[in-house]
JSON list of C-alpha atoms in Angstrom, two decimals:
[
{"chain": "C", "resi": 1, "resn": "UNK", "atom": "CA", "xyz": [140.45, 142.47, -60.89]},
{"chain": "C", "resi": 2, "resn": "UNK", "atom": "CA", "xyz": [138.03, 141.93, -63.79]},
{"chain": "C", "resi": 3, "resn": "UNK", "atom": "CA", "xyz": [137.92, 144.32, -66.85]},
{"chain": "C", "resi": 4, "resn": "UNK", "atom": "CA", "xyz": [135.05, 144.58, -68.95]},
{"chain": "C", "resi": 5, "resn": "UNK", "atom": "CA", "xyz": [135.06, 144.49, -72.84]},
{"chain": "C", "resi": 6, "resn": "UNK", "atom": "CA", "xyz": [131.67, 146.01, -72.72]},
{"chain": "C", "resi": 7, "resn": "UNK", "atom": "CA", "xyz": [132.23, 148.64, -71.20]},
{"chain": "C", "resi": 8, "resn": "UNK", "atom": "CA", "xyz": [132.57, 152.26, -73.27]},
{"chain": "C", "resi": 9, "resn": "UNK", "atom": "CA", "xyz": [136.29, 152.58, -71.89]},
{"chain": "C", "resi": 10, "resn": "UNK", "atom": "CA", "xyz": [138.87, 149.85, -73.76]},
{"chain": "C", "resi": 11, "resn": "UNK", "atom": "CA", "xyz": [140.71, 147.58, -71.68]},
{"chain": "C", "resi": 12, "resn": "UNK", "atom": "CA", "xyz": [143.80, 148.94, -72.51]},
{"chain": "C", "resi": 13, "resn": "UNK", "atom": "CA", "xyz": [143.07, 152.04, -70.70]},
{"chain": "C", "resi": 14, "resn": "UNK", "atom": "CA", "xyz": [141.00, 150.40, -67.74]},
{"chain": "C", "resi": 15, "resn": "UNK", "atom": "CA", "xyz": [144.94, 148.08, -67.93]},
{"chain": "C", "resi": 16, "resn": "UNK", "atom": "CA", "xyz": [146.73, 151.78, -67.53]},
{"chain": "C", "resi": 17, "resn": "UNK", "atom": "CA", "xyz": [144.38, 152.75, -64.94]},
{"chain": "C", "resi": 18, "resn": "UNK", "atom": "CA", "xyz": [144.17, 150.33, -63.02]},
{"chain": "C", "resi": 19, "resn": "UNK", "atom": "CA", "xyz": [148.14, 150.27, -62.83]},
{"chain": "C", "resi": 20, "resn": "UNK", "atom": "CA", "xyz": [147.65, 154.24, -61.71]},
{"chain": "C", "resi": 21, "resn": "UNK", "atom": "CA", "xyz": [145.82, 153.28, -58.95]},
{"chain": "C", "resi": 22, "resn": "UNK", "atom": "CA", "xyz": [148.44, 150.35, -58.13]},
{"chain": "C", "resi": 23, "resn": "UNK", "atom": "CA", "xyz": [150.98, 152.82, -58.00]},
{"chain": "C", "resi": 24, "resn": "UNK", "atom": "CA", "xyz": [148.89, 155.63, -55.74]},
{"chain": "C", "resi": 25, "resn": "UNK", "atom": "CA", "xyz": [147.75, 152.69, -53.35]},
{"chain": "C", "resi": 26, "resn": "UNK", "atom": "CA", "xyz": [151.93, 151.61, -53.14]},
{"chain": "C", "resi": 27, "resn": "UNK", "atom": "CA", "xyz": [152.03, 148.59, -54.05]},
{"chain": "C", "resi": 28, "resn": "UNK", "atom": "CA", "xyz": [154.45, 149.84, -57.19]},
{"chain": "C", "resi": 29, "resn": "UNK", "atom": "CA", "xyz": [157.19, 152.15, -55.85]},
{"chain": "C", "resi": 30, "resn": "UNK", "atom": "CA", "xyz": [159.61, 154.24, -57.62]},
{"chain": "C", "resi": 31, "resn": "UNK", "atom": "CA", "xyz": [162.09, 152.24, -59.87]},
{"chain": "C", "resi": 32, "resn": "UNK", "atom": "CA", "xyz": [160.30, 148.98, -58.99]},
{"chain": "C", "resi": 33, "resn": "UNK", "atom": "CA", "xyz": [160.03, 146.46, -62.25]},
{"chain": "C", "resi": 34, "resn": "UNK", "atom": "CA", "xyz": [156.06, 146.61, -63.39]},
{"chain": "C", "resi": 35, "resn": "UNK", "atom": "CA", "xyz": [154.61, 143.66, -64.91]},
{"chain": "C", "resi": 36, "resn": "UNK", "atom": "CA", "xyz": [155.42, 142.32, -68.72]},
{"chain": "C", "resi": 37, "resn": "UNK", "atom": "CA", "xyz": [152.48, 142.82, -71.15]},
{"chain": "C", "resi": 38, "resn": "UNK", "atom": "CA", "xyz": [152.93, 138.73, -70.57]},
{"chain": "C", "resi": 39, "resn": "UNK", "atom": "CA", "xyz": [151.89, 139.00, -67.04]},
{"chain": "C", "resi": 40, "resn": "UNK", "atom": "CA", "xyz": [149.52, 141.09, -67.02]},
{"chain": "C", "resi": 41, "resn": "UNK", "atom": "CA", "xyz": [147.40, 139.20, -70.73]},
{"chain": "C", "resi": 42, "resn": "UNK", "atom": "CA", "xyz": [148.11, 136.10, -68.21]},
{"chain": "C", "resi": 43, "resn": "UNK", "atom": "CA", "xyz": [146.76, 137.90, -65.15]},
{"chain": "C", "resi": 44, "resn": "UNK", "atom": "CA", "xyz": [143.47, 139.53, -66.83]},
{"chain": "C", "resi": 45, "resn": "UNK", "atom": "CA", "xyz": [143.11, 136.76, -69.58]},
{"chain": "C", "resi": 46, "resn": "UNK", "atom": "CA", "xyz": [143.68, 139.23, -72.59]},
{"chain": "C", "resi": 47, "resn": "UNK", "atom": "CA", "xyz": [145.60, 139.61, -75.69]},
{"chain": "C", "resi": 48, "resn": "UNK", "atom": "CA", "xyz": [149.32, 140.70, -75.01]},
{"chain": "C", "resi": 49, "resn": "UNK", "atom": "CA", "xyz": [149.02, 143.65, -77.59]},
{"chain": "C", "resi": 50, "resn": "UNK", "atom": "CA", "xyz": [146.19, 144.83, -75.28]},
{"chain": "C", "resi": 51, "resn": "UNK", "atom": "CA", "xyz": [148.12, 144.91, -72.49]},
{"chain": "C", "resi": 52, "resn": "UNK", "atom": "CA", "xyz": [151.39, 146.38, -74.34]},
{"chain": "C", "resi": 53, "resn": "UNK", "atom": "CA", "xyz": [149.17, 149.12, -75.42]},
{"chain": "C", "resi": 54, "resn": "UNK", "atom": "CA", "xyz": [148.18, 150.17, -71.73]},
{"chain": "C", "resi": 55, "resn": "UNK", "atom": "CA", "xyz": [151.81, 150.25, -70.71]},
{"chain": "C", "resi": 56, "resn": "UNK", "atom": "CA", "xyz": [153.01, 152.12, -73.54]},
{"chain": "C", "resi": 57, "resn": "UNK", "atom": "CA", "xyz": [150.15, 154.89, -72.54]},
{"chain": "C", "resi": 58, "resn": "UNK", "atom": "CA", "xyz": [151.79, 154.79, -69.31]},
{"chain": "C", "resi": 59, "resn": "UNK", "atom": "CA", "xyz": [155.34, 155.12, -71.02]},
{"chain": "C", "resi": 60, "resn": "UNK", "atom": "CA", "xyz": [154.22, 158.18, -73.46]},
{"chain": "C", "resi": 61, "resn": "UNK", "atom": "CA", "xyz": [153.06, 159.86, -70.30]},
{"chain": "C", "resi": 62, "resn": "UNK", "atom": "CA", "xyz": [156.54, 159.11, -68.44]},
{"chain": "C", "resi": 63, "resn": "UNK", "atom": "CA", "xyz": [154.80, 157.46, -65.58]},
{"chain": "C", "resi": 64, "resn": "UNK", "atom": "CA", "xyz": [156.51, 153.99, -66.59]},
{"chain": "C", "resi": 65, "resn": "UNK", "atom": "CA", "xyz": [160.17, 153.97, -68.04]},
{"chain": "C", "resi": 66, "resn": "UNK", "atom": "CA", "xyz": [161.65, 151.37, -70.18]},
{"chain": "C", "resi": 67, "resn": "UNK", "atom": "CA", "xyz": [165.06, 149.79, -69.55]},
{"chain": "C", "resi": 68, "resn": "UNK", "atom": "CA", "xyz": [165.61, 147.60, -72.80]},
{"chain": "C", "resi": 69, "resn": "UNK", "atom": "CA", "xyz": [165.82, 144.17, -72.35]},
{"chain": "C", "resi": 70, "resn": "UNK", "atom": "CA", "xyz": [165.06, 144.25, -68.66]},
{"chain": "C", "resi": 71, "resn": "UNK", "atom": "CA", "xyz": [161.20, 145.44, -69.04]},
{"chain": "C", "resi": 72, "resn": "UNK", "atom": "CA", "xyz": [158.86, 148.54, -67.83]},
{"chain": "C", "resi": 73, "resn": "UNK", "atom": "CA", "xyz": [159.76, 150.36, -64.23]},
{"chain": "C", "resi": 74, "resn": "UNK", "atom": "CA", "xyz": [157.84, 152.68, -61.88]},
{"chain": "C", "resi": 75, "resn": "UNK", "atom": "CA", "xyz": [159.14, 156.84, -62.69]},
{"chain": "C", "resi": 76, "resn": "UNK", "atom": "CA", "xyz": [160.76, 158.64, -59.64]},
{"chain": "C", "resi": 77, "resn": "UNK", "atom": "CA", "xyz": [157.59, 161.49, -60.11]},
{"chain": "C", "resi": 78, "resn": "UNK", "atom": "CA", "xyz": [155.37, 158.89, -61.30]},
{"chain": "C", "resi": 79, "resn": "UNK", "atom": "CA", "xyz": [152.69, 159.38, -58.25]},
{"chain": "C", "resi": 80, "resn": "UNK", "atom": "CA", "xyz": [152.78, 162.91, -59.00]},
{"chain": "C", "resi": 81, "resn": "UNK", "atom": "CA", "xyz": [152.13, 162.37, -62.49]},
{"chain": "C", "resi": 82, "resn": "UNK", "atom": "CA", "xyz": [149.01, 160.89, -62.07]},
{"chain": "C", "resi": 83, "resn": "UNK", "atom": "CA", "xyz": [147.77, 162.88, -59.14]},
{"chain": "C", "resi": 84, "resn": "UNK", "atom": "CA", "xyz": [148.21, 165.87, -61.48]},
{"chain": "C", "resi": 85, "resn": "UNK", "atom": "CA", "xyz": [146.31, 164.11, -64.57]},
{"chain": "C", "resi": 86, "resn": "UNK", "atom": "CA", "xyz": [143.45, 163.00, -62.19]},
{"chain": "C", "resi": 87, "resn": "UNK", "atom": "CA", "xyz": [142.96, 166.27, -60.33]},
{"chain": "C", "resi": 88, "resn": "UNK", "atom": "CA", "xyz": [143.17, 167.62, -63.88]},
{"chain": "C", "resi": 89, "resn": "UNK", "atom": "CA", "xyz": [141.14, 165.55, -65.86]},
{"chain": "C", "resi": 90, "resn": "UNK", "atom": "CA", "xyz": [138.53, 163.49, -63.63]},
{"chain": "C", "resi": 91, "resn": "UNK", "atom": "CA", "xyz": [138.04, 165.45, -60.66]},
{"chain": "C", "resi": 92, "resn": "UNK", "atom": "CA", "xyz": [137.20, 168.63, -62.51]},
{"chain": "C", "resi": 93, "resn": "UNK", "atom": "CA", "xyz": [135.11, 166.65, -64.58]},
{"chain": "C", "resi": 94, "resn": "UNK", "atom": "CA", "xyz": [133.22, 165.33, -61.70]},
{"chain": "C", "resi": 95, "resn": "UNK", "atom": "CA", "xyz": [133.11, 168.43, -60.41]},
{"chain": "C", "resi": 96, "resn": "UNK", "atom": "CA", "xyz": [131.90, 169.99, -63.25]},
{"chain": "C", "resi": 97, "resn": "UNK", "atom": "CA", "xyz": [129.19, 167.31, -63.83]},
{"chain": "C", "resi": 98, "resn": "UNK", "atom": "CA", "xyz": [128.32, 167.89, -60.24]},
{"chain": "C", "resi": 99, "resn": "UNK", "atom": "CA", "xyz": [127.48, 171.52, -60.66]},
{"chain": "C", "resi": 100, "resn": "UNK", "atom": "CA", "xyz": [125.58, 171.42, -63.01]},
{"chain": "C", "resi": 101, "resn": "UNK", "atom": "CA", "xyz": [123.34, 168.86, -61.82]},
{"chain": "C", "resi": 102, "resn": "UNK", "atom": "CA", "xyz": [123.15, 170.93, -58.98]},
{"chain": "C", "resi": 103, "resn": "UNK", "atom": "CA", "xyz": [122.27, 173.89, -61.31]},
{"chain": "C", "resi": 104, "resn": "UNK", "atom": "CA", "xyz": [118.88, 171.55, -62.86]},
{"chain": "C", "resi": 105, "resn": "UNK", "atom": "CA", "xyz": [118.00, 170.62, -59.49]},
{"chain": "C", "resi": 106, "resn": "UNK", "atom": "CA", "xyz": [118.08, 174.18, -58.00]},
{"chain": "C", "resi": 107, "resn": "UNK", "atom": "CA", "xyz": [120.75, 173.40, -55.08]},
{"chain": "C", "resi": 108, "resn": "UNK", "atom": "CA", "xyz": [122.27, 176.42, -53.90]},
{"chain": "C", "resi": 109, "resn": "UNK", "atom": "CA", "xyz": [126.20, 176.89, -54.01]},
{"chain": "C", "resi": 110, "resn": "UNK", "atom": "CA", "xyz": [125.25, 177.05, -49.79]},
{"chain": "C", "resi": 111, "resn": "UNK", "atom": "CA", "xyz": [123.58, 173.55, -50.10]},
{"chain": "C", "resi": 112, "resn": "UNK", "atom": "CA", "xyz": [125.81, 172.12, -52.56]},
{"chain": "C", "resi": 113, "resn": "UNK", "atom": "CA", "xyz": [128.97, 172.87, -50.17]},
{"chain": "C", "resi": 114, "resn": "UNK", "atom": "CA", "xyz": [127.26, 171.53, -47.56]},
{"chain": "C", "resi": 115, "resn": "UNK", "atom": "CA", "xyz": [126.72, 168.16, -49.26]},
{"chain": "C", "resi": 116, "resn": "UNK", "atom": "CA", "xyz": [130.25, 168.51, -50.08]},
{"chain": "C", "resi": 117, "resn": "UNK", "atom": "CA", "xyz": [131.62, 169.02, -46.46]},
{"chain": "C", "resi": 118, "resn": "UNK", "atom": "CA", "xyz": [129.33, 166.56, -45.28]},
{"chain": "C", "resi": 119, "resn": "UNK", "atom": "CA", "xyz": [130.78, 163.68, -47.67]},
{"chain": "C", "resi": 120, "resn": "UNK", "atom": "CA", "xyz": [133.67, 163.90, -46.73]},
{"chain": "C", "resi": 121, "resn": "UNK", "atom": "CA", "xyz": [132.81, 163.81, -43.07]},
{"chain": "C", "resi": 122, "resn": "UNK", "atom": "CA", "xyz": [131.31, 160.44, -43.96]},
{"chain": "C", "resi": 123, "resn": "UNK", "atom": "CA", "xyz": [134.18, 157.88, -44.82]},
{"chain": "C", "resi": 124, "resn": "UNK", "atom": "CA", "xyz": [131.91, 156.16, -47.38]},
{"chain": "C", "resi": 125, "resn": "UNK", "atom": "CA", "xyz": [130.76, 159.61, -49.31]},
{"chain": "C", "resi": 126, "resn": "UNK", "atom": "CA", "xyz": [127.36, 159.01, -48.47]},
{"chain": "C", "resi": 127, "resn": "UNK", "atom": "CA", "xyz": [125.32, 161.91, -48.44]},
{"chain": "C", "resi": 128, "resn": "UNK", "atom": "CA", "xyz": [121.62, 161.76, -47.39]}
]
């Protein structure tokens, strides 16, 4: 994984997400030790405080615990946590976006469901 210092999001918040979605795919479980702002400015070739700063997000949001002196760990309702936020925030977002772009291009609610139950027919979202 790459993160991109152009892009309009900071890298410490594409650090905190992508550690999300390390934690929804599994590969973090529950009171597992997460990597050291160390590890992760060694793995992504950034500045420490960068990577201390997406942790901490992490922390305020109680999806990452600190045990002093040992380092960050994985929350027991830490997937929940951040299905919650990203059904909350993103998805209705997207959803939101979708609508109304729907709306300017005169798709019906009919149509628009349609497209929806099709995508997720298709395993890739692709809808034609």
């Amino acid at each position: 994984m790459k993160f991109d210092g152009n892009q309009s999001i900071p890298i410490y918040i594409q650090i905190a997400e992508w550690l999300e979605t390390e934690i929804l795919r599994g590969n973090h479980k529950q009171d597992e030790k997460i990597y050291s702002q160390y590890q992760l400015a060694d793995m992504f070739n950034i500045n420490p405080a960068t990577a201390a700063k997406g942790l901490n997000i992490l922390a305020d949001e109680e999806i990452l615990y600190k045990k002093r002196g040992l380092g960050m760990f994985v929350a027991k309702e830490a997937e929940q946590i951040i299905l919650t936020k990203r059904k909350n925030q993103i998805l209705k977002k997207l959803v939101n976006d979708l609508v109304i772009e729907a709306e300017r291009l005169h798709v019906s609610e009919a149509e628009l469901l349609k497209m929806i139950k099709l995508a997720i027919k298709n395993d890739e979202g692709d809808v034609e």
